[in-house]
Amino acid sequence: MALPPLVEPAAELSVDEIRRYSRHLIIPDVGMDGQKRLKNAKVLAVGAGGLGSPALLYLAAAGVGTLGIIDFDTVDESNLQRQVIHGVSDVGTPKAESAARSIAEINPLVNVVIHNTALDRDNVKEIFSQYDLIVDGTDNFATRYMVNDAAVLLGKPYVWGSIYRFDGQASVFWEEHGPCYRCLYPEPPPPGMVPSCAEGGVLGVLCASIGSIQVNEAIKLITGIGEPLVGRLMVYDALEMSYRKIKVRKDPNCALCGENPTVTDLLEDYEDFCGAVSVEAQEATAGSTITARELKDWQDSGKDIFLVDVREPAEWEINRIPGATLIPKGEILSGEALAKFPQDRQIVLHCKSGVRSAEALAALKTAGFKDAVHVQGGIVSWVNTVDPSLPSY
Ligand SMILES: [Zn+2]
């Protein structure tokens, strides 16, 4: 389904612009008209991370006149494996500012608007309303649902992408012409079921594969050329090197864009809607949670602890807490590893950030290990508060 251009053309291109964009101008489908539309376009990138980095670089190079960047985070060394808009000298500086500097170097004709803040229910509509199109590169479900809801409520199209290890997905959600994210995924996955890239990893170059699809779709929407990914989900498998397109229909029962919507404004709390951990895990951890510092004190006092790292072997290779035994979460949940747990020692579980260990704790308690505890914030907290000399990831 071809759609009319999203943006009206700018009045003129300068001599400099004509020189710079000549390889676009000689494509008949883009031409002077398309380049003028790009010049007039206002695009917001939500996140200057894995997807936002390549997306912003190519949106800027393509001549999108106004680029907004919203990100509250600062550049970390572990970002540089994939977030190619940032460099070594940017480590520690806000991502939005670092990205703006790179854009200025690639294309000083772009007007960059920095939103060095977290997107939340109080600012999302006001920020989105300043743009024609949103490119969503967020990595968590709470923000993803909020982006979708705000875009639908404002009638804005947005280009969505997601990445994990070797798998990527992309689509265009535009309520006026097709389904929304909630039509595709009515409910967030159960907490702890879908690991984030921070927990599960991502092949760096996958960001470029999916980020470039997002830019491609943004350019098509702005200029009105080709068939945008409205109502279609692109599924990319980097190991198979396969791209599949799956039809996605508007769901008449969608809570947001369906015939009888039950969601008529932004939710009060998206974190709550998506849930950080499951109800079982919340109940298991209540009164059974210690800090990394308390674990260290227990170890120093000679307490008889059975410390279990429930992460995966690849993570264990990166860093580990002294005295820990590796038993991945899956083996605890399946019951396979329960025989390895002693009845007469204090069991302490930890993972990277405290989500997986909470799920494992719930399974252990159900199996009868009532005194087991887990470490809040996992090994990340251990590195931050007990032993900064350990490598982090
Ligand atoms: Zn919907």
PDB file of C-alpha atoms in Angstrom, residues 81-330:
ATOM      1  CA  GLN A  81      30.659  -2.345  20.420  1.00  0.00           C
ATOM      2  CA  ARG A  82      27.493  -1.247  18.561  1.00  0.00           C
ATOM      3  CA  GLN A  83      26.566   2.383  19.270  1.00  0.00           C
ATOM      4  CA  VAL A  84      28.731   3.727  16.478  1.00  0.00           C
ATOM      5  CA  ILE A  85      27.619   7.347  16.778  1.00  0.00           C
ATOM      6  CA  HIS A  86      29.689   7.570  19.999  1.00  0.00           C
ATOM      7  CA  GLY A  87      33.462   7.339  20.371  1.00  0.00           C
ATOM      8  CA  VAL A  88      36.079   6.808  23.065  1.00  0.00           C
ATOM      9  CA  SER A  89      36.268  10.512  23.885  1.00  0.00           C
ATOM     10  CA  ASP A  90      32.485  10.540  24.504  1.00  0.00           C
ATOM     11  CA  VAL A  91      32.560   8.005  27.350  1.00  0.00           C
ATOM     12  CA  GLY A  92      30.868   9.597  30.355  1.00  0.00           C
ATOM     13  CA  THR A  93      29.074  12.334  28.394  1.00  0.00           C
ATOM     14  CA  PRO A  94      25.308  12.346  27.752  1.00  0.00           C
ATOM     15  CA  LYS A  95      24.414  10.241  24.708  1.00  0.00           C
ATOM     16  CA  ALA A  96      22.144  12.932  23.276  1.00  0.00           C
ATOM     17  CA  GLU A  97      25.006  15.460  23.300  1.00  0.00           C
ATOM     18  CA  SER A  98      27.546  12.988  21.956  1.00  0.00           C
ATOM     19  CA  ALA A  99      25.165  12.027  19.127  1.00  0.00           C
ATOM     20  CA  ALA A 100      24.533  15.707  18.327  1.00  0.00           C
ATOM     21  CA  ARG A 101      28.294  16.307  17.962  1.00  0.00           C
ATOM     22  CA  SER A 102      28.651  13.401  15.532  1.00  0.00           C
ATOM     23  CA  ILE A 103      25.702  14.636  13.492  1.00  0.00           C
ATOM     24  CA  ALA A 104      27.216  18.123  13.272  1.00  0.00           C
ATOM     25  CA  GLU A 105      30.361  16.553  11.857  1.00  0.00           C
ATOM     26  CA  ILE A 106      28.455  14.524   9.235  1.00  0.00           C
ATOM     27  CA  ASN A 107      25.943  17.165   8.237  1.00  0.00           C
ATOM     28  CA  PRO A 108      26.051  20.649   9.771  1.00  0.00           C
ATOM     29  CA  LEU A 109      22.896  21.556   7.826  1.00  0.00           C
ATOM     30  CA  VAL A 110      20.799  19.444  10.199  1.00  0.00           C
ATOM     31  CA  ASN A 111      19.064  21.262  13.032  1.00  0.00           C
ATOM     32  CA  VAL A 112      19.547  18.998  16.076  1.00  0.00           C
ATOM     33  CA  VAL A 113      17.239  19.239  19.079  1.00  0.00           C
ATOM     34  CA  ILE A 114      18.613  17.626  22.235  1.00  0.00           C
ATOM     35  CA  HIS A 115      16.194  16.215  24.814  1.00  0.00           C
ATOM     36  CA  ASN A 116      18.612  15.145  27.533  1.00  0.00           C
ATOM     37  CA  THR A 117      15.899  13.587  29.656  1.00  0.00           C
ATOM     38  CA  ALA A 118      13.998  10.347  30.186  1.00  0.00           C
ATOM     39  CA  LEU A 119      10.821   9.984  28.151  1.00  0.00           C
ATOM     40  CA  ASP A 120       7.909   9.701  30.577  1.00  0.00           C
ATOM     41  CA  ARG A 121       4.147   9.986  30.620  1.00  0.00           C
ATOM     42  CA  ASP A 122       4.356  13.672  31.515  1.00  0.00           C
ATOM     43  CA  ASN A 123       6.561  14.749  28.600  1.00  0.00           C
ATOM     44  CA  VAL A 124       5.986  12.167  25.859  1.00  0.00           C
ATOM     45  CA  LYS A 125       2.991  13.801  24.160  1.00  0.00           C
ATOM     46  CA  GLU A 126       4.473  17.283  24.307  1.00  0.00           C
ATOM     47  CA  ILE A 127       7.783  16.064  22.799  1.00  0.00           C
ATOM     48  CA  PHE A 128       6.181  13.843  20.126  1.00  0.00           C
ATOM     49  CA  SER A 129       3.874  16.650  19.010  1.00  0.00           C
ATOM     50  CA  GLN A 130       6.938  18.623  17.821  1.00  0.00           C
ATOM     51  CA  TYR A 131       7.806  15.959  15.221  1.00  0.00           C
ATOM     52  CA  ASP A 132       6.350  14.442  12.031  1.00  0.00           C
ATOM     53  CA  LEU A 133       7.714  10.968  12.653  1.00  0.00           C
ATOM     54  CA  ILE A 134       9.218   8.965  15.495  1.00  0.00           C
ATOM     55  CA  VAL A 135      11.952   6.352  15.170  1.00  0.00           C
ATOM     56  CA  ASP A 136      11.717   4.078  18.166  1.00  0.00           C
ATOM     57  CA  GLY A 137      14.945   2.437  19.261  1.00  0.00           C
ATOM     58  CA  THR A 138      14.020   1.684  22.863  1.00  0.00           C
ATOM     59  CA  ASP A 139      15.136  -1.534  24.492  1.00  0.00           C
ATOM     60  CA  ASN A 140      12.473  -2.068  27.151  1.00  0.00           C
ATOM     61  CA  PHE A 141       8.801  -2.937  27.025  1.00  0.00           C
ATOM     62  CA  ALA A 142       7.590  -0.164  29.327  1.00  0.00           C
ATOM     63  CA  THR A 143       8.912   2.587  27.025  1.00  0.00           C
ATOM     64  CA  ARG A 144       7.845   0.676  23.915  1.00  0.00           C
ATOM     65  CA  TYR A 145       4.201   0.550  25.000  1.00  0.00           C
ATOM     66  CA  MET A 146       4.336   4.201  26.045  1.00  0.00           C
ATOM     67  CA  VAL A 147       5.786   5.234  22.654  1.00  0.00           C
ATOM     68  CA  ASN A 148       3.030   3.281  20.898  1.00  0.00           C
ATOM     69  CA  ASP A 149       0.239   4.689  23.022  1.00  0.00           C
ATOM     70  CA  ALA A 150       1.430   8.282  22.679  1.00  0.00           C
ATOM     71  CA  ALA A 151       1.887   7.907  18.901  1.00  0.00           C
ATOM     72  CA  VAL A 152      -1.615   6.455  18.460  1.00  0.00           C
ATOM     73  CA  LEU A 153      -3.208   9.091  20.705  1.00  0.00           C
ATOM     74  CA  LEU A 154      -1.482  11.846  18.702  1.00  0.00           C
ATOM     75  CA  GLY A 155      -2.095  10.182  15.306  1.00  0.00           C
ATOM     76  CA  LYS A 156       1.664  10.029  14.578  1.00  0.00           C
ATOM     77  CA  PRO A 157       3.361   7.296  12.565  1.00  0.00           C
ATOM     78  CA  TYR A 158       6.437   5.646  13.999  1.00  0.00           C
ATOM     79  CA  VAL A 159       9.078   3.234  12.835  1.00  0.00           C
ATOM     80  CA  TRP A 160       9.701   0.495  15.347  1.00  0.00           C
ATOM     81  CA  GLY A 161      12.685  -1.820  15.630  1.00  0.00           C
ATOM     82  CA  SER A 162      13.930  -4.399  18.086  1.00  0.00           C
ATOM     83  CA  ILE A 163      17.069  -6.499  18.361  1.00  0.00           C
ATOM     84  CA  TYR A 164      18.294  -9.460  20.386  1.00  0.00           C
ATOM     85  CA  ARG A 165      21.432 -11.540  19.793  1.00  0.00           C
ATOM     86  CA  PHE A 166      21.090 -12.434  16.055  1.00  0.00           C
ATOM     87  CA  ASP A 167      17.396 -11.609  15.624  1.00  0.00           C
ATOM     88  CA  GLY A 168      15.806  -8.348  14.603  1.00  0.00           C
ATOM     89  CA  GLN A 169      12.325  -7.081  13.855  1.00  0.00           C
ATOM     90  CA  ALA A 170      11.026  -3.884  12.331  1.00  0.00           C
ATOM     91  CA  SER A 171       7.681  -2.409  11.357  1.00  0.00           C
ATOM     92  CA  VAL A 172       5.838   0.852  10.818  1.00  0.00           C
ATOM     93  CA  PHE A 173       2.928   1.506  13.132  1.00  0.00           C
ATOM     94  CA  TRP A 174       0.460   4.148  11.998  1.00  0.00           C
ATOM     95  CA  GLU A 175      -2.973   3.822  13.447  1.00  0.00           C
ATOM     96  CA  GLU A 176      -4.622   5.768  10.618  1.00  0.00           C
ATOM     97  CA  HIS A 177      -3.434   3.269   7.997  1.00  0.00           C
ATOM     98  CA  GLY A 178      -2.764   0.021   9.839  1.00  0.00           C
ATOM     99  CA  PRO A 179      -2.201  -1.794  13.107  1.00  0.00           C
ATOM    100  CA  CYS A 180      -0.432  -0.498  16.200  1.00  0.00           C
ATOM    101  CA  TYR A 181       2.111  -2.264  18.400  1.00  0.00           C
ATOM    102  CA  ARG A 182      -0.660  -3.432  20.730  1.00  0.00           C
ATOM    103  CA  CYS A 183      -2.465  -5.075  17.772  1.00  0.00           C
ATOM    104  CA  LEU A 184       0.698  -7.157  17.290  1.00  0.00           C
ATOM    105  CA  TYR A 185       1.581  -7.610  20.972  1.00  0.00           C
ATOM    106  CA  PRO A 186      -1.554  -6.973  23.094  1.00  0.00           C
ATOM    107  CA  GLU A 187       0.238  -7.931  26.324  1.00  0.00           C
ATOM    108  CA  PRO A 188       3.824  -7.444  27.421  1.00  0.00           C
ATOM    109  CA  PRO A 189       5.684 -10.739  27.875  1.00  0.00           C
ATOM    110  CA  PRO A 190       5.701 -12.170  31.400  1.00  0.00           C
ATOM    111  CA  PRO A 191       8.444 -10.483  33.437  1.00  0.00           C
ATOM    112  CA  GLY A 192      11.756 -12.308  33.222  1.00  0.00           C
ATOM    113  CA  MET A 193      10.702 -14.228  30.076  1.00  0.00           C
ATOM    114  CA  VAL A 194      12.338 -12.004  27.489  1.00  0.00           C
ATOM    115  CA  PRO A 195      15.864 -10.959  28.435  1.00  0.00           C
ATOM    116  CA  SER A 196      17.062  -7.497  27.454  1.00  0.00           C
ATOM    117  CA  CYS A 197      20.193  -7.006  25.348  1.00  0.00           C
ATOM    118  CA  ALA A 198      21.998  -6.099  28.587  1.00  0.00           C
ATOM    119  CA  GLU A 199      21.073  -9.521  29.961  1.00  0.00           C
ATOM    120  CA  GLY A 200      21.250 -11.620  26.788  1.00  0.00           C
ATOM    121  CA  GLY A 201      23.601  -9.751  24.475  1.00  0.00           C
ATOM    122  CA  VAL A 202      23.302  -8.484  20.917  1.00  0.00           C
ATOM    123  CA  LEU A 203      25.519  -8.802  17.887  1.00  0.00           C
ATOM    124  CA  GLY A 204      26.719  -5.233  17.308  1.00  0.00           C
ATOM    125  CA  VAL A 205      26.209  -5.194  13.555  1.00  0.00           C
ATOM    126  CA  LEU A 206      22.568  -6.280  13.983  1.00  0.00           C
ATOM    127  CA  CYS A 207      21.918  -2.693  15.090  1.00  0.00           C
ATOM    128  CA  ALA A 208      23.007  -1.464  11.662  1.00  0.00           C
ATOM    129  CA  SER A 209      20.833  -4.058   9.872  1.00  0.00           C
ATOM    130  CA  ILE A 210      17.679  -3.056  11.732  1.00  0.00           C
ATOM    131  CA  GLY A 211      18.555   0.638  12.193  1.00  0.00           C
ATOM    132  CA  SER A 212      19.061   1.006   8.444  1.00  0.00           C
ATOM    133  CA  ILE A 213      15.673  -0.613   7.756  1.00  0.00           C
ATOM    134  CA  GLN A 214      14.157   1.950  10.108  1.00  0.00           C
ATOM    135  CA  VAL A 215      15.808   4.834   8.231  1.00  0.00           C
ATOM    136  CA  ASN A 216      14.766   3.336   4.902  1.00  0.00           C
ATOM    137  CA  GLU A 217      11.143   3.278   6.097  1.00  0.00           C
ATOM    138  CA  ALA A 218      11.417   6.813   7.507  1.00  0.00           C
ATOM    139  CA  ILE A 219      12.627   8.133   4.149  1.00  0.00           C
ATOM    140  CA  LYS A 220       9.829   6.305   2.306  1.00  0.00           C
ATOM    141  CA  LEU A 221       7.190   7.728   4.641  1.00  0.00           C
ATOM    142  CA  ILE A 222       8.534  11.286   4.452  1.00  0.00           C
ATOM    143  CA  THR A 223       8.812  11.311   0.665  1.00  0.00           C
ATOM    144  CA  GLY A 224       5.832   9.068  -0.110  1.00  0.00           C
ATOM    145  CA  ILE A 225       7.776   6.548  -2.199  1.00  0.00           C
ATOM    146  CA  GLY A 226       7.564   2.754  -2.227  1.00  0.00           C
ATOM    147  CA  GLU A 227       5.568   0.483   0.024  1.00  0.00           C
ATOM    148  CA  PRO A 228       6.076   1.276   3.680  1.00  0.00           C
ATOM    149  CA  LEU A 229       6.097  -1.531   6.275  1.00  0.00           C
ATOM    150  CA  VAL A 230       2.632  -0.538   7.509  1.00  0.00           C
ATOM    151  CA  GLY A 231       0.758  -3.711   8.417  1.00  0.00           C
ATOM    152  CA  ARG A 232       3.833  -5.841   7.849  1.00  0.00           C
ATOM    153  CA  LEU A 233       6.413  -7.113  10.297  1.00  0.00           C
ATOM    154  CA  MET A 234       9.950  -7.619   9.013  1.00  0.00           C
ATOM    155  CA  VAL A 235      11.730 -10.476  10.766  1.00  0.00           C
ATOM    156  CA  TYR A 236      15.470 -10.754  10.222  1.00  0.00           C
ATOM    157  CA  ASP A 237      17.639 -13.726  11.188  1.00  0.00           C
ATOM    158  CA  ALA A 238      21.322 -12.843  10.875  1.00  0.00           C
ATOM    159  CA  LEU A 239      22.520 -16.448  11.272  1.00  0.00           C
ATOM    160  CA  GLU A 240      20.275 -17.755   8.482  1.00  0.00           C
ATOM    161  CA  MET A 241      20.601 -14.448   6.642  1.00  0.00           C
ATOM    162  CA  SER A 242      16.883 -14.457   6.027  1.00  0.00           C
ATOM    163  CA  TYR A 243      14.321 -11.667   5.875  1.00  0.00           C
ATOM    164  CA  ARG A 244      10.703 -12.644   6.256  1.00  0.00           C
ATOM    165  CA  LYS A 245       7.681 -10.388   6.056  1.00  0.00           C
ATOM    166  CA  ILE A 246       4.635 -11.265   8.108  1.00  0.00           C
ATOM    167  CA  LYS A 247       1.266  -9.596   7.576  1.00  0.00           C
ATOM    168  CA  VAL A 248      -0.054  -7.872  10.683  1.00  0.00           C
ATOM    169  CA  ARG A 249      -3.717  -6.895  10.707  1.00  0.00           C
ATOM    170  CA  LYS A 250      -5.385  -4.240  12.744  1.00  0.00           C
ATOM    171  CA  ASP A 251      -7.007  -6.012  15.694  1.00  0.00           C
ATOM    172  CA  PRO A 252     -10.666  -4.943  16.065  1.00  0.00           C
ATOM    173  CA  ASN A 253     -10.336  -5.880  19.752  1.00  0.00           C
ATOM    174  CA  CYS A 254      -7.137  -3.828  20.273  1.00  0.00           C
ATOM    175  CA  ALA A 255      -7.335  -2.129  23.677  1.00  0.00           C
ATOM    176  CA  LEU A 256      -6.012   1.091  22.135  1.00  0.00           C
ATOM    177  CA  CYS A 257      -6.979   1.352  18.458  1.00  0.00           C
ATOM    178  CA  GLY A 258      -9.811  -1.213  18.348  1.00  0.00           C
ATOM    179  CA  GLU A 259     -13.544  -0.648  18.023  1.00  0.00           C
ATOM    180  CA  ASN A 260     -14.163  -0.409  21.769  1.00  0.00           C
ATOM    181  CA  PRO A 261     -10.910   0.884  23.231  1.00  0.00           C
ATOM    182  CA  THR A 262     -10.291   0.468  26.944  1.00  0.00           C
ATOM    183  CA  VAL A 263      -7.061   2.481  26.854  1.00  0.00           C
ATOM    184  CA  THR A 264      -8.075   6.047  26.046  1.00  0.00           C
ATOM    185  CA  ASP A 265      -5.115   7.909  27.523  1.00  0.00           C
ATOM    186  CA  LEU A 266      -1.559   7.114  28.603  1.00  0.00           C
ATOM    187  CA  LEU A 267      -1.334   4.569  31.400  1.00  0.00           C
ATOM    188  CA  GLU A 268      -0.484   5.821  34.875  1.00  0.00           C
ATOM    189  CA  ASP A 269       2.537   3.558  35.160  1.00  0.00           C
ATOM    190  CA  TYR A 270       4.100   1.634  32.275  1.00  0.00           C
ATOM    191  CA  GLU A 271       6.701  -0.046  34.504  1.00  0.00           C
ATOM    192  CA  ASP A 272       3.833  -1.426  36.514  1.00  0.00           C
ATOM    193  CA  PHE A 273       1.997  -2.550  33.349  1.00  0.00           C
ATOM    194  CA  CYS A 274       5.054  -4.484  32.150  1.00  0.00           C
ATOM    195  CA  GLY A 275       6.172  -5.579  35.606  1.00  0.00           C
ATOM    196  CA  ALA A 276       9.867  -5.720  36.466  1.00  0.00           C
ATOM    197  CA  VAL A 277       9.516  -9.218  37.948  1.00  0.00           C
ATOM    198  CA  SER A 278       6.641 -11.707  38.186  1.00  0.00           C
ATOM    199  CA  VAL A 279       4.226 -11.788  41.108  1.00  0.00           C
ATOM    200  CA  GLU A 280       5.770 -15.096  42.291  1.00  0.00           C
ATOM    201  CA  ALA A 281       9.241 -13.540  42.249  1.00  0.00           C
ATOM    202  CA  GLN A 282       8.014 -10.440  44.085  1.00  0.00           C
ATOM    203  CA  GLU A 283       6.548 -12.611  46.817  1.00  0.00           C
ATOM    204  CA  ALA A 284       9.662 -14.786  47.021  1.00  0.00           C
ATOM    205  CA  THR A 285      12.036 -11.830  47.392  1.00  0.00           C
ATOM    206  CA  ALA A 286      10.018  -9.993  50.064  1.00  0.00           C
ATOM    207  CA  GLY A 287      12.119 -10.300  53.223  1.00  0.00           C
ATOM    208  CA  SER A 288      14.598 -12.545  51.391  1.00  0.00           C
ATOM    209  CA  THR A 289      16.791  -9.968  49.692  1.00  0.00           C
ATOM    210  CA  ILE A 290      20.266  -8.864  50.740  1.00  0.00           C
ATOM    211  CA  THR A 291      22.575  -6.206  49.309  1.00  0.00           C
ATOM    212  CA  ALA A 292      25.958  -6.922  47.744  1.00  0.00           C
ATOM    213  CA  ARG A 293      27.554  -5.255  50.766  1.00  0.00           C
ATOM    214  CA  GLU A 294      25.668  -7.590  53.138  1.00  0.00           C
ATOM    215  CA  LEU A 295      26.879 -10.580  51.113  1.00  0.00           C
ATOM    216  CA  LYS A 296      30.450  -9.342  51.516  1.00  0.00           C
ATOM    217  CA  ASP A 297      29.920  -8.917  55.275  1.00  0.00           C
ATOM    218  CA  TRP A 298      28.525 -12.468  55.502  1.00  0.00           C
ATOM    219  CA  GLN A 299      31.552 -13.803  53.621  1.00  0.00           C
ATOM    220  CA  ASP A 300      33.995 -11.817  55.779  1.00  0.00           C
ATOM    221  CA  SER A 301      32.334 -13.026  59.000  1.00  0.00           C
ATOM    222  CA  GLY A 302      32.868 -16.656  57.946  1.00  0.00           C
ATOM    223  CA  LYS A 303      29.157 -17.490  57.599  1.00  0.00           C
ATOM    224  CA  ASP A 304      28.552 -20.830  55.858  1.00  0.00           C
ATOM    225  CA  ILE A 305      27.126 -19.654  52.542  1.00  0.00           C
ATOM    226  CA  PHE A 306      26.286 -21.569  49.361  1.00  0.00           C
ATOM    227  CA  LEU A 307      26.567 -18.740  46.841  1.00  0.00           C
ATOM    228  CA  VAL A 308      24.987 -19.550  43.466  1.00  0.00           C
ATOM    229  CA  ASP A 309      25.433 -17.565  40.277  1.00  0.00           C
ATOM    230  CA  VAL A 310      22.316 -18.221  38.140  1.00  0.00           C
ATOM    231  CA  ARG A 311      23.635 -16.490  35.020  1.00  0.00           C
ATOM    232  CA  GLU A 312      24.774 -18.232  31.821  1.00  0.00           C
ATOM    233  CA  PRO A 313      28.268 -19.702  31.278  1.00  0.00           C
ATOM    234  CA  ALA A 314      29.228 -16.909  28.823  1.00  0.00           C
ATOM    235  CA  GLU A 315      28.548 -14.313  31.527  1.00  0.00           C
ATOM    236  CA  TRP A 316      30.453 -16.369  34.109  1.00  0.00           C
ATOM    237  CA  GLU A 317      33.482 -16.123  31.800  1.00  0.00           C
ATOM    238  CA  ILE A 318      33.361 -12.322  32.039  1.00  0.00           C
ATOM    239  CA  ASN A 319      33.211 -11.870  35.797  1.00  0.00           C
ATOM    240  CA  ARG A 320      32.254 -13.770  38.934  1.00  0.00           C
ATOM    241  CA  ILE A 321      31.934 -13.213  42.668  1.00  0.00           C
ATOM    242  CA  PRO A 322      34.579 -15.139  44.613  1.00  0.00           C
ATOM    243  CA  GLY A 323      33.203 -18.341  46.142  1.00  0.00           C
ATOM    244  CA  ALA A 324      30.245 -18.600  43.770  1.00  0.00           C
ATOM    245  CA  THR A 325      29.052 -21.777  42.009  1.00  0.00           C
ATOM    246  CA  LEU A 326      27.495 -21.517  38.558  1.00  0.00           C
ATOM    247  CA  ILE A 327      24.017 -23.027  38.224  1.00  0.00           C
ATOM    248  CA  PRO A 328      22.101 -21.327  35.363  1.00  0.00           C
ATOM    249  CA  LYS A 329      18.533 -20.271  36.118  1.00  0.00           C
ATOM    250  CA  GLY A 330      17.029 -22.700  33.597  1.00  0.00           C
TER     251      GLY A 330
END
